[in-house]
Coordinates of C-alpha atoms (C1' of nucleotides) in Angstrom, one line a residue:
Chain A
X189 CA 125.7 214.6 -73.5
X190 CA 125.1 217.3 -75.9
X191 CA 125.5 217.6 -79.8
X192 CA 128.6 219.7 -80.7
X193 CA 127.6 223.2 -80.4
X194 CA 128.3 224.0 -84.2
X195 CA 125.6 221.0 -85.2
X196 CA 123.0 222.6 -82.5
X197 CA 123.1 225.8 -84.6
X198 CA 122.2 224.2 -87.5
X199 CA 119.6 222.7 -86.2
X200 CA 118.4 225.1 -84.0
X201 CA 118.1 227.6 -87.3
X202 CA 116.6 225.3 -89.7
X203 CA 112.6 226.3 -90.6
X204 CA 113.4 229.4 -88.5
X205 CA 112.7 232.8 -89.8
X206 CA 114.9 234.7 -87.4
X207 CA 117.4 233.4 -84.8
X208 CA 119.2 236.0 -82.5
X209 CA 121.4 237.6 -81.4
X210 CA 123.5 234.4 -82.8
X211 CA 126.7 235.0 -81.2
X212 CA 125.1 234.9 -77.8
X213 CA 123.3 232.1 -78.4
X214 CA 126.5 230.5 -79.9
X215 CA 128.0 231.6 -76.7
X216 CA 125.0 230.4 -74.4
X217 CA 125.2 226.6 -76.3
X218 CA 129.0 226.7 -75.8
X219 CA 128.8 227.2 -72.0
X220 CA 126.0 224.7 -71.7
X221 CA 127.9 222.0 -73.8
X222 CA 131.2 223.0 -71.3
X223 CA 129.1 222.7 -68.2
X224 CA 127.1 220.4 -69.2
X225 CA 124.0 221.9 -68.1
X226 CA 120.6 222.2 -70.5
X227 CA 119.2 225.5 -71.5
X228 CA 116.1 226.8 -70.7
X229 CA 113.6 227.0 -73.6
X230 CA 110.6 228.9 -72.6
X231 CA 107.6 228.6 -75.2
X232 CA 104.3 230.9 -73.8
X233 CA 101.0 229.1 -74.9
X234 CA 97.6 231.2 -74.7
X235 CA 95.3 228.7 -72.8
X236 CA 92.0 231.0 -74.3
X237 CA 92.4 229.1 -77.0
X238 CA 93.2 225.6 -76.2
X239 CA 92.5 224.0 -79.6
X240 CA 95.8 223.4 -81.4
X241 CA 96.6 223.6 -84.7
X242 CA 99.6 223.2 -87.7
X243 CA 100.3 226.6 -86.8
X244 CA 101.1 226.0 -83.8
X245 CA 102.6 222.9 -84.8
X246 CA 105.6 224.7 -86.1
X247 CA 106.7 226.6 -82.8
X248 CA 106.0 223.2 -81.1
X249 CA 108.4 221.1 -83.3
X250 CA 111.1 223.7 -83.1
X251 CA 110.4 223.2 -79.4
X252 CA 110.8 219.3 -79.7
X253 CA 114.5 219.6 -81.4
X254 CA 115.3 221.6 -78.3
X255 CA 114.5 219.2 -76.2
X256 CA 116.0 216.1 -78.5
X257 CA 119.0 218.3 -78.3
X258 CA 119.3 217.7 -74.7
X259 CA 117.8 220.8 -73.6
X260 CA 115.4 221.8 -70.7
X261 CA 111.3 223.3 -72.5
X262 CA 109.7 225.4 -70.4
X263 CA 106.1 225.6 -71.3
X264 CA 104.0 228.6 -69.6
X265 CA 101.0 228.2 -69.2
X266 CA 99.7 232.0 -69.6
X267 CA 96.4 231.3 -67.5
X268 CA 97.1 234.8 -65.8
X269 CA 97.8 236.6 -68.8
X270 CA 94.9 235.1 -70.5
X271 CA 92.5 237.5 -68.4
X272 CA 94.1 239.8 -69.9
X273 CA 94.1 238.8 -73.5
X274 CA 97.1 239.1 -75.8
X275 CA 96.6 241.8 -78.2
X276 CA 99.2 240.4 -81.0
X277 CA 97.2 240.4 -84.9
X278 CA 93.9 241.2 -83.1
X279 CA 92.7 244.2 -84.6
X280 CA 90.1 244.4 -81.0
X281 CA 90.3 243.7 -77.4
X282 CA 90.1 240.4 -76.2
X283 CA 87.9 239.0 -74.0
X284 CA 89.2 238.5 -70.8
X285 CA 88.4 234.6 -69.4
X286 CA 88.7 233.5 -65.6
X287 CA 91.4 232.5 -63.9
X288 CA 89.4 228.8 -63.7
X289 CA 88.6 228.5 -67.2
X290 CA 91.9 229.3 -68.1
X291 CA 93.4 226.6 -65.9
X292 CA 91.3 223.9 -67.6
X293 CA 92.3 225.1 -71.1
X294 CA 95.9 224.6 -70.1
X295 CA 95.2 221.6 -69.3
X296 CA 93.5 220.5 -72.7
X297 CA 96.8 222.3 -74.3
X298 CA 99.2 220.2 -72.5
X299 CA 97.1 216.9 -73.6
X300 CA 97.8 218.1 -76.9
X301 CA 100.9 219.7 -77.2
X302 CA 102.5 216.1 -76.0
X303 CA 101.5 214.9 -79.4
X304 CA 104.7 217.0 -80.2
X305 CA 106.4 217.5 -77.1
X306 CA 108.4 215.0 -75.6
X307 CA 107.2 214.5 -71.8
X308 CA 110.8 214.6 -70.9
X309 CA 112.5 217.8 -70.5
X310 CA 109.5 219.3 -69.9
X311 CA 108.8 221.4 -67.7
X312 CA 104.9 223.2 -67.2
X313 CA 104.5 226.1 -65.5
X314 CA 101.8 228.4 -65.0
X315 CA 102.1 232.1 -64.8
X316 CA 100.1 232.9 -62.3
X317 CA 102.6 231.7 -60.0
X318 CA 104.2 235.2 -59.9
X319 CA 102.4 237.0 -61.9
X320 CA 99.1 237.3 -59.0
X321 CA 101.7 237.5 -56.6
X322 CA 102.6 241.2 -57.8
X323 CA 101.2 244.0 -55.7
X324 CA 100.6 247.4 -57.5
X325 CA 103.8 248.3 -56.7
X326 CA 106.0 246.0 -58.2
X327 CA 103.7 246.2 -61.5
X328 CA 104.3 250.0 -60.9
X329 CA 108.4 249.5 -60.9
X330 CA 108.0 247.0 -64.0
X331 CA 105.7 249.2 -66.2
X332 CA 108.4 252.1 -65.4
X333 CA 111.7 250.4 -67.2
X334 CA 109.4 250.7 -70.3
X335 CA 107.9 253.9 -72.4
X336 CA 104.8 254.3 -74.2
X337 CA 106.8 255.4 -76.9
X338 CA 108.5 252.1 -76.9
X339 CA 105.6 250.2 -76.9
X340 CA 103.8 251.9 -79.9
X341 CA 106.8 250.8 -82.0
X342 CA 104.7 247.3 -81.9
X343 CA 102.8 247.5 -85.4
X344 CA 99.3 246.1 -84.1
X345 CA 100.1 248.8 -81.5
X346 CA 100.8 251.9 -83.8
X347 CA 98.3 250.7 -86.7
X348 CA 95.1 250.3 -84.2
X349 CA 96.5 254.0 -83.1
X350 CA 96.5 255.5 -86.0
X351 CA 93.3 253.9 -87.1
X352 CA 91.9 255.2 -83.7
X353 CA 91.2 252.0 -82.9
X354 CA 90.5 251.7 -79.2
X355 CA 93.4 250.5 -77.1
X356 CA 93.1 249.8 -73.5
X357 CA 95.8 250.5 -70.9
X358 CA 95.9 247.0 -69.7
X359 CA 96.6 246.1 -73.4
X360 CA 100.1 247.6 -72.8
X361 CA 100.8 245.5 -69.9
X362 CA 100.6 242.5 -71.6
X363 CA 104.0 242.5 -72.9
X364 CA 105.8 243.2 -70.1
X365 CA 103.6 240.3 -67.8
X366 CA 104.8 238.0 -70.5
X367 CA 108.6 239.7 -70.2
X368 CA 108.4 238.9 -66.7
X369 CA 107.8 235.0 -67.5
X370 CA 111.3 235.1 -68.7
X371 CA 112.5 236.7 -65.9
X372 CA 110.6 234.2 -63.2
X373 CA 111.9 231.1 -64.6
X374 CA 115.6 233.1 -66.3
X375 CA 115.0 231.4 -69.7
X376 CA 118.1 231.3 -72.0
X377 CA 115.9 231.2 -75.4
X378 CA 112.3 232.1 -76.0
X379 CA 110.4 230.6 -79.1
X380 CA 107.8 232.2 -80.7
X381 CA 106.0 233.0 -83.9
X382 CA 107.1 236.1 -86.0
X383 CA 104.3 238.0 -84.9
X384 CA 105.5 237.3 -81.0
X385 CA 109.1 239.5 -82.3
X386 CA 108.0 242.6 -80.1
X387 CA 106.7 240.4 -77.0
X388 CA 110.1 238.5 -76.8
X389 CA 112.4 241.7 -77.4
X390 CA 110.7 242.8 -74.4
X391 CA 111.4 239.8 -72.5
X392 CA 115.1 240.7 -73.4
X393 CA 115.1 243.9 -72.0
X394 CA 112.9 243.3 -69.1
X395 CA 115.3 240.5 -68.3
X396 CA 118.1 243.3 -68.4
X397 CA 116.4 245.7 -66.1
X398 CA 115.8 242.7 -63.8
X399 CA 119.9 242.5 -64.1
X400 CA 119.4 238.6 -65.4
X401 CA 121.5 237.6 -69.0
X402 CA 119.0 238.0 -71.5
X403 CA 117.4 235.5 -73.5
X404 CA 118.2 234.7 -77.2
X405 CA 115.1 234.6 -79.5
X406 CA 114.1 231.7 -82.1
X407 CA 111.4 233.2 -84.4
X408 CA 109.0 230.6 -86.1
X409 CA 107.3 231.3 -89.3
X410 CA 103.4 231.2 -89.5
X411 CA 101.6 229.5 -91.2
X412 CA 98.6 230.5 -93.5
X413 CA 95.7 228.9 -92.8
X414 CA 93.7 226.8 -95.4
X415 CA 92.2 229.8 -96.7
X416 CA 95.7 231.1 -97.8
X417 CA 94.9 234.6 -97.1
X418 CA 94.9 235.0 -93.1
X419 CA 97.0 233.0 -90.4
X420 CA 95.7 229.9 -89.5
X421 CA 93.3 230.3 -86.2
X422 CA 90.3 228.5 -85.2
X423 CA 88.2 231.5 -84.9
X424 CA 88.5 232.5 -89.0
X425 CA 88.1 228.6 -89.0
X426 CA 90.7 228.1 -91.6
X427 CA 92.7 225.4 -89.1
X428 CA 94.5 222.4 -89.6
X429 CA 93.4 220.7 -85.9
X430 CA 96.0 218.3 -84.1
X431 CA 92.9 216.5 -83.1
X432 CA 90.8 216.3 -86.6
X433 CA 90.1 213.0 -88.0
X434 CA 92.6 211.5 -90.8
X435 CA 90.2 212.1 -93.1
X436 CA 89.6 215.9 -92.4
X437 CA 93.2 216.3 -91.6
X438 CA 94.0 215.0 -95.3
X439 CA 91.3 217.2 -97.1
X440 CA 91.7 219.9 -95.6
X441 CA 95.9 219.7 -96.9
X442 CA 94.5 219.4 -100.0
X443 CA 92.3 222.6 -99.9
X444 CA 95.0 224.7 -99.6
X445 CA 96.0 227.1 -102.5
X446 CA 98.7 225.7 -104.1
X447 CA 101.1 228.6 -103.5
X448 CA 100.8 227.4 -100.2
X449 CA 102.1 224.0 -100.9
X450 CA 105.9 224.0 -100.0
X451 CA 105.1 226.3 -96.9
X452 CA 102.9 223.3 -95.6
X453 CA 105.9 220.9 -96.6
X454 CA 108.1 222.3 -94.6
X455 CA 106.9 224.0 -92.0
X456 CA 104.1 221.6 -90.8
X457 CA 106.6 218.5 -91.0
X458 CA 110.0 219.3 -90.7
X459 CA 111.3 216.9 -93.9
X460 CA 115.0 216.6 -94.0
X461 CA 116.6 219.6 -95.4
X462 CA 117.5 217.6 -99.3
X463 CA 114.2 216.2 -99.1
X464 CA 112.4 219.9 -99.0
X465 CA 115.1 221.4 -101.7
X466 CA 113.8 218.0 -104.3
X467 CA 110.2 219.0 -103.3
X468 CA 110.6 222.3 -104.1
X469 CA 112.3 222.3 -107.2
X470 CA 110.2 219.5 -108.4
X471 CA 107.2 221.5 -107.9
X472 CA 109.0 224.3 -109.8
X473 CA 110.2 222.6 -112.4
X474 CA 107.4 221.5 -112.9
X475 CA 108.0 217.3 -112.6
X476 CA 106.2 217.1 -109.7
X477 CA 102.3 218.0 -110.5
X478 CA 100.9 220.0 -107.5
X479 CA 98.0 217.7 -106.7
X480 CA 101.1 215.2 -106.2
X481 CA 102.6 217.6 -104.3
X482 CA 99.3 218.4 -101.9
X483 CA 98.4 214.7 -101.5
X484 CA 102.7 214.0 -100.7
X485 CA 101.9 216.6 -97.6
X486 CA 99.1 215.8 -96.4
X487 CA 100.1 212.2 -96.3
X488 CA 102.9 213.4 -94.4
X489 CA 101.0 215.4 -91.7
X490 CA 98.6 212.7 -91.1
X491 CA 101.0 210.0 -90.4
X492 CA 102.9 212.2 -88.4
X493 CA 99.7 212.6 -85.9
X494 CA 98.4 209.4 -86.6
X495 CA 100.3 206.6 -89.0
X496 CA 101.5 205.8 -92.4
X497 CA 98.3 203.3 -92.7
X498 CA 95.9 205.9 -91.4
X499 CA 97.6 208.5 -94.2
X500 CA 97.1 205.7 -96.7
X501 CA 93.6 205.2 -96.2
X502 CA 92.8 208.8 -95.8
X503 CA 94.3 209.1 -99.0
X504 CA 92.2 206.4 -100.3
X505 CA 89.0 207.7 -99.1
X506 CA 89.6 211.6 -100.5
X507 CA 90.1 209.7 -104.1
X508 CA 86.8 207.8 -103.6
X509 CA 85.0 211.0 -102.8
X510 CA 86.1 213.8 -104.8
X511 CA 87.9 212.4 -107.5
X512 CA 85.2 209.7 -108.1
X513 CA 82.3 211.1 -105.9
X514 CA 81.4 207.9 -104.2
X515 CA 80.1 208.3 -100.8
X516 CA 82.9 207.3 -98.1
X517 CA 83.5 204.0 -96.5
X518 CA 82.4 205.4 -92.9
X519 CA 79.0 207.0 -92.5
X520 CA 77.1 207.5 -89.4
X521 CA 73.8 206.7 -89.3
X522 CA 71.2 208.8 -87.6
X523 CA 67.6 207.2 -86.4
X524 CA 64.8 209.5 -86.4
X525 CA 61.6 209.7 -85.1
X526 CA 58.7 210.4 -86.8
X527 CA 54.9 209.6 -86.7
X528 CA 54.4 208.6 -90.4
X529 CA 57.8 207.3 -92.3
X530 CA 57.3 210.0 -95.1
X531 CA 58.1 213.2 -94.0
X532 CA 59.1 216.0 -96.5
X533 CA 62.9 215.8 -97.4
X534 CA 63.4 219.6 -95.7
X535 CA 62.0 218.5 -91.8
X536 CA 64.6 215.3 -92.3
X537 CA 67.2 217.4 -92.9
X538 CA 66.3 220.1 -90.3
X539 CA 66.0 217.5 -87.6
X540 CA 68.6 215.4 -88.5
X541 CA 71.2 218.5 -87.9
X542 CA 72.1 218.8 -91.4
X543 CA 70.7 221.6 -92.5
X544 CA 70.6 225.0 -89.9
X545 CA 67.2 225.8 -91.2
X546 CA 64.6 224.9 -93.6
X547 CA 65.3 228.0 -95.4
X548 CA 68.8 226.5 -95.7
X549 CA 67.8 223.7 -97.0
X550 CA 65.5 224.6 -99.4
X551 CA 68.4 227.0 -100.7
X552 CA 70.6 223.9 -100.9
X553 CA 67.8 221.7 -102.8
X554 CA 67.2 224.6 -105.2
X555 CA 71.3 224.9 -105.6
X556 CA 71.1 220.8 -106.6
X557 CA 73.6 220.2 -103.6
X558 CA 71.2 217.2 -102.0
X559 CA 71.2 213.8 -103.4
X560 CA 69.5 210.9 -101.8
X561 CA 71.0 207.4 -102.7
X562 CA 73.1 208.9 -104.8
X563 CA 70.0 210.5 -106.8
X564 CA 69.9 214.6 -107.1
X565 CA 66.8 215.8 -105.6
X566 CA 65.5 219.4 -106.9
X567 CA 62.4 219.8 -105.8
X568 CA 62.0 221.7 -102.7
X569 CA 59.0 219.7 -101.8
X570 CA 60.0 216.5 -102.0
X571 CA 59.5 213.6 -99.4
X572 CA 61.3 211.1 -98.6
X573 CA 60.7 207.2 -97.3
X574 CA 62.3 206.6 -94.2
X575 CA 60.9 202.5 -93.7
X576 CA 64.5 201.6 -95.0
X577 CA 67.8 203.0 -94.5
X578 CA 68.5 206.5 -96.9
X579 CA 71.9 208.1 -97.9
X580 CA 72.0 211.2 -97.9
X581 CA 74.6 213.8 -99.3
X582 CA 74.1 217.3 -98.0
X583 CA 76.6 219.4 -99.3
X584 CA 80.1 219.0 -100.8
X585 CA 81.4 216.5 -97.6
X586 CA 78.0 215.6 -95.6
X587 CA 76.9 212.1 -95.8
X588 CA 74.7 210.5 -93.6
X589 CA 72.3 207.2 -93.2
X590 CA 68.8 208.6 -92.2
X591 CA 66.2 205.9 -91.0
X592 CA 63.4 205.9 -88.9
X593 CA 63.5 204.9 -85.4
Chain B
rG274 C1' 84.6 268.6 -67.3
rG275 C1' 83.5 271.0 -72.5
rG276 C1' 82.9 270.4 -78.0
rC277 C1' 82.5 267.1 -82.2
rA278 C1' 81.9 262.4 -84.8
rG279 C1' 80.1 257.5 -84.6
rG280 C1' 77.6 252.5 -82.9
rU281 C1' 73.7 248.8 -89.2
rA282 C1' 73.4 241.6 -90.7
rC283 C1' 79.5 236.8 -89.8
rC284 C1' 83.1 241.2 -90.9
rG285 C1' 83.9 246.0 -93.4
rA286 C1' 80.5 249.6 -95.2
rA287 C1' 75.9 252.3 -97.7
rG288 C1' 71.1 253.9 -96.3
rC289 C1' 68.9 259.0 -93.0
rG290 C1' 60.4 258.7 -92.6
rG291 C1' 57.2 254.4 -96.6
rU292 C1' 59.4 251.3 -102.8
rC293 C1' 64.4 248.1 -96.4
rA294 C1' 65.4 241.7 -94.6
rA295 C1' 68.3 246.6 -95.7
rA296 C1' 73.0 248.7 -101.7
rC297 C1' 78.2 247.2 -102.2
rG298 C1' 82.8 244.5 -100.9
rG299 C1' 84.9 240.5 -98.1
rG300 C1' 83.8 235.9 -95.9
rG301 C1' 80.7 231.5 -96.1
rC302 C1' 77.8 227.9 -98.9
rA303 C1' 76.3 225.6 -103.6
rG304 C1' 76.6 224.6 -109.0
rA305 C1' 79.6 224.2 -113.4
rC306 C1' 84.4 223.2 -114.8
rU307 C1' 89.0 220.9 -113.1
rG308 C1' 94.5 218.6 -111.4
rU309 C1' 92.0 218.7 -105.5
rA310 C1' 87.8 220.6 -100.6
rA311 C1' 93.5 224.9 -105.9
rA312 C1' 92.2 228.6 -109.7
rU313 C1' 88.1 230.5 -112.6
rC314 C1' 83.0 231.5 -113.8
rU315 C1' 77.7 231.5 -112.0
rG316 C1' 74.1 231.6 -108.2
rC317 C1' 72.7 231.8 -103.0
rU318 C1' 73.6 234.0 -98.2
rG319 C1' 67.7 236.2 -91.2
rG320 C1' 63.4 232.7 -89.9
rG321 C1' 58.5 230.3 -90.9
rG322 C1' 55.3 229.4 -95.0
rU323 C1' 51.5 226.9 -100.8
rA324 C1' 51.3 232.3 -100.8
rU325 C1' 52.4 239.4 -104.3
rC326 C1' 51.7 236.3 -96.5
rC327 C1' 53.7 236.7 -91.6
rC328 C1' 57.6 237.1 -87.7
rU329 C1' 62.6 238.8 -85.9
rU330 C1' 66.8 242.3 -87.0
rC331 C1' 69.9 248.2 -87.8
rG332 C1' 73.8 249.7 -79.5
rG333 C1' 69.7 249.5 -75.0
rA334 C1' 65.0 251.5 -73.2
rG335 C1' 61.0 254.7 -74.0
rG336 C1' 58.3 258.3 -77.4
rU337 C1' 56.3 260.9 -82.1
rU338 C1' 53.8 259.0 -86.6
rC339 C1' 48.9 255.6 -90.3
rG340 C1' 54.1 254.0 -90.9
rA341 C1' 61.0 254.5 -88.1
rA342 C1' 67.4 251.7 -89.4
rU343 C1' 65.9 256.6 -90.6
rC344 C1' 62.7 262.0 -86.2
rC345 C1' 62.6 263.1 -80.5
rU346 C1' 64.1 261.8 -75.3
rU347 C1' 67.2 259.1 -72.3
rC348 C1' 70.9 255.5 -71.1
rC349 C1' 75.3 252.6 -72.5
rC350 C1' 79.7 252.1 -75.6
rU351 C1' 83.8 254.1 -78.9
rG352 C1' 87.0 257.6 -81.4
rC353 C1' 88.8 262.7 -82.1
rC354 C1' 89.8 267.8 -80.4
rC355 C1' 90.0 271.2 -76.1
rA356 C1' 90.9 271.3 -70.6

RNA sequence: GGGCAGGUACCGAAGCGGUCAAACGGGGCAGACUGUAAAUCUGCUGGGGUAUCCCUUCGGAGGUUCGAAUCCUUCCCUGCCCA
C-alpha cells in the first residue's frame, strides 16, 4: 500500500525547510509501512482569514504528497482559536472574530483548499470540538506544563517584549490551544510554515505531558509576497489568490522582483527536482533571461489552478497589454446614467467606480494616466461623449467600456 | 493602589497657540525608461470646487482663546517603574 519508507523520506523532505526529529519520523513511516496503517498529518488553518493564497499553497502541496503517499490529512479548522487570534508575525493583537463567523470562513477555506487537497484522506475537523469543552480547570492544568519563560523564547514573543509592545495574557494561550489539537486527534506529523516552528514544538511537548508519542514536524518555507519584501498575506495585499482570474494570477507572477523568481518556481509548483536544478542554473548562468524565467512560472501556476490553455492565453493577453499596450481582449462594459450624454470626464470616472474620488481623478488626469479610445486625455476638465460606447484606460491595468444607459 | 511617559493621516514618526491638510521615511498610485505589473529616476498621495475658497482629520467628550494637533478639565486606551 505504501511507498518504501526510504522513497517517503525523500519525498516528504523535498521543498521543506526543516524536517524533524528525522529518525522518529523514519521510525514512525517504518511502523506505518509494517502495519500498514496511515499517519496522521495535521495541518492547522486560521479560518479569520479564509482567502488563500501561493503561500499557503506551499504547506497545502506538502500536505497533498502526504496524502498521495497513502497517508491520513487532518485539517483543523481553528474556528475556536480564531477568537483568539494567533499572534505569529503580527507585531499587534488580533482581533478576536465569533465563533459563527469563524465557522463560515472554514467553510470558504475548505472550498478552496480542495483545489490542492485531495478529498480523500481527508479528514476536517474543527477545534472547537474540545477546545470549548475545557473548563478553567483543565486550561489551568495545561497552561501549568508550560513556563513564561518558555514561551518568551518565541521571537514575535521576546521582540514585542522588549519593544514593550503590549502582549495580552490570552496571547500566551494560543500555543498551547493549538498544542492541544495534536493531542485531541494524536497527530504523528504537523506541517506548518517556518514561522509556525515554536507553535508545533509546543505541540511536541504538550503531546509529551499528555503522555501521547510526539509528533514529528515538516517546516514549509514562506513565501514572499509580490512585493518581495514581506510574506505574502492578503492584508499587506501583496497575494497571489487561489481564486484570482488567469489573467491576474499571470501578472501578478510577473511583478515579482526577480530575486524572487526561483522561490516562486519551486515553492509555488513543486517542478520535479532536475527540472528546478536546469531552471535555476539557467537563470544563473545567465541562458535563461528572467522575463523567460517569470512568464515559465507563472504559466506554471496558472495551469496548475486552471489549464495549460488558460496559462496560454493569459500569457497572450499580458504581451498584448504591457508589452504592446493594447487594451485586452475582455472588457466589461459599464452603462451609466446621465441626463445629458456629456458629462465631464472626472463625474464618469467617479460614478463609474474607477476613480475613489474626483480629487483622484483629477490627480490621475494631471499624472497623463487616463486615455480614452486609446487617446491621452490631460486636461482636468475635459468631457466626454457618452452617445456611443468609450474605452477607457484608468490606470496601468483598468479598462472599461463606458456608455450611457 | 502610587509615580512617569505616550495615543498624530494606510503604517512608522515630527510638530507643542496662528505661516498645519500637518515635516520626514515606508507603503500606495502615476509618468519616463525597460526585459515585465523587475530595477532605476521623477511626480502625486483627505474631500468638494473656476477660485490666494470651503469642509472633515491629529484617542473620545467638554472648555479657554479672535484662533488649538498644540493650553485646561474629564473619560478611555497603552507602555515603563514602584507596591
Amino acid at each position: 500500500m505504501f511507498p518504501p519508507v526510504q522513497e517517503q523520506m525523500d519525498i516528504i523532505k523535498s521543498y521543506a525547510s526543516e524536517v524533524f526529529p528525522e529518525d522518529e519520523l523514519f521510525a514512525k513511516l517504518e511502523k506505518s509501512y509494517k502495519n500498514n496503517v496511515p499517519l496522521k498529518v495535521k495541518l492547522g488553518c486560521d479560518p479569520s482569514k479564509p482567502d488563500l493564497h501561493i503561500g499557503h499553497s506551499v504547506v497545502l502541496r506538502k500536505l497533498r504528497q502526504f496524502q498521495d503517499l497513502g497517508h491520513k490529512a487532518i485539517l483543523i479548522v481553528g474556528d475556536f482559536t480564531a477568537m483568539i487570534g494567533d499572534p505569529s508575525g503580527r507585531s499587534k493583537t488580533r482581533p478576536a472574530l465569533s465563533l459563527e463567523e469563524t465557522r463560515l470562513n472554514g467553510q470558504t477555506y475548505l472550498e478552496q483548499a480542495t483545489k490542492i487537497l485531495s478529498s480523500n484522506n481527508l479528514e476536517v475537523r474543527f477545534n472547537s470540538e474540545w477546545l470549548s469543552k475545557m473548563t478553567f480547570s483543565d486550561v489551568i492544568k495545561l497552561a501549568s506544563k508550560y513556563t513564561v519563560a518558555q514561551i518568551l523564547e518565541r521571537d514575535d514573543f521576546s521582540l514585542r517584549f522588549k519593544n514593550n509592545i503590549p502582549i495580552s495574557i490570552h496571547e500566551f494561550l494560543y500555543p498551547l490551544a493549538q498544542a492541544m489539537d495534536s493531542v485531541a486527534i494524536e497527530a504523528d506529523v504537523e506541517l506548518g510554515g517556518t514561522d509556525q516552528k515554536f507553535n508545533l514544538i509546543v505541540g511536541r511537548e504538550i503531546q509529551k505531558a499528555y503522555g501521547i508519542e510526539p509528533q514529528c514536524i515538516v517546516l514549509m518555507p514562506i513565501l514572499e509576497g509580490t512585493d518581495g519584501k514581506e510574506k505574502m498575506s492578503k492584508s499587506l495585499g501583496n497575494y497571489i489568490a487561489l481564486t484570482d482570474s488567469p489573467r491576474d494570477m499571470f501578472g501578478k507572477v510577473m511583478s515579482i522582483p526577480d530575486e524572487l523568481i526561483v522561490k516562486y518556481f519551486k515553492y509555488a509548483t513543486f517542478p520535479k527536482l532536475e527540472d528546478a536544478s536546469k531552471f535555476e542554473s539557467e537563470l544563473e548562468s545567465g541562458k535563461l533571461h528572467p522575463r523567460d524565467a517569470k512568464i515559465e512560472t507563472a504559466k506554471r501556476i496558472v495551469s496548475l489552478y486552471y489549464s495549460t490553455e488558460e496559462a496560454e492565453k493569459a500569457h497572450q493577453e499580458f504581451e498584448k497589454v504591457f508589452s504592446k499596450k493594447e487594451a485586452p481582449d475582455e472588457i466589461d462594459t459599464v452603462k451609466v446614467n446621465f441626463e445629458d450624454s456629456v458629462q465631464p470626464l472626472v463625474e464618469v470616472l467617479v460614478s463609474v467606480g474607477l476613480a475613489p474620488s474626483k480629487k483622484e481623478a483629477r490627480r490621475l488626469i494631471e499624472q497623463g494616466g487616463v486615455y480614452v479610445d486609446g487617446n491621452r486625455i490631460s486636461d482636468i476638465y475635459a468631457t466626454i461623449d457618452l452617445t456611443t460606447k468609450r474605452l477607457i484606460k484608468y490606470g496601468k491595468r483598468k479598462f472599461l467600456y463606458v456608455q450611457k444607459d
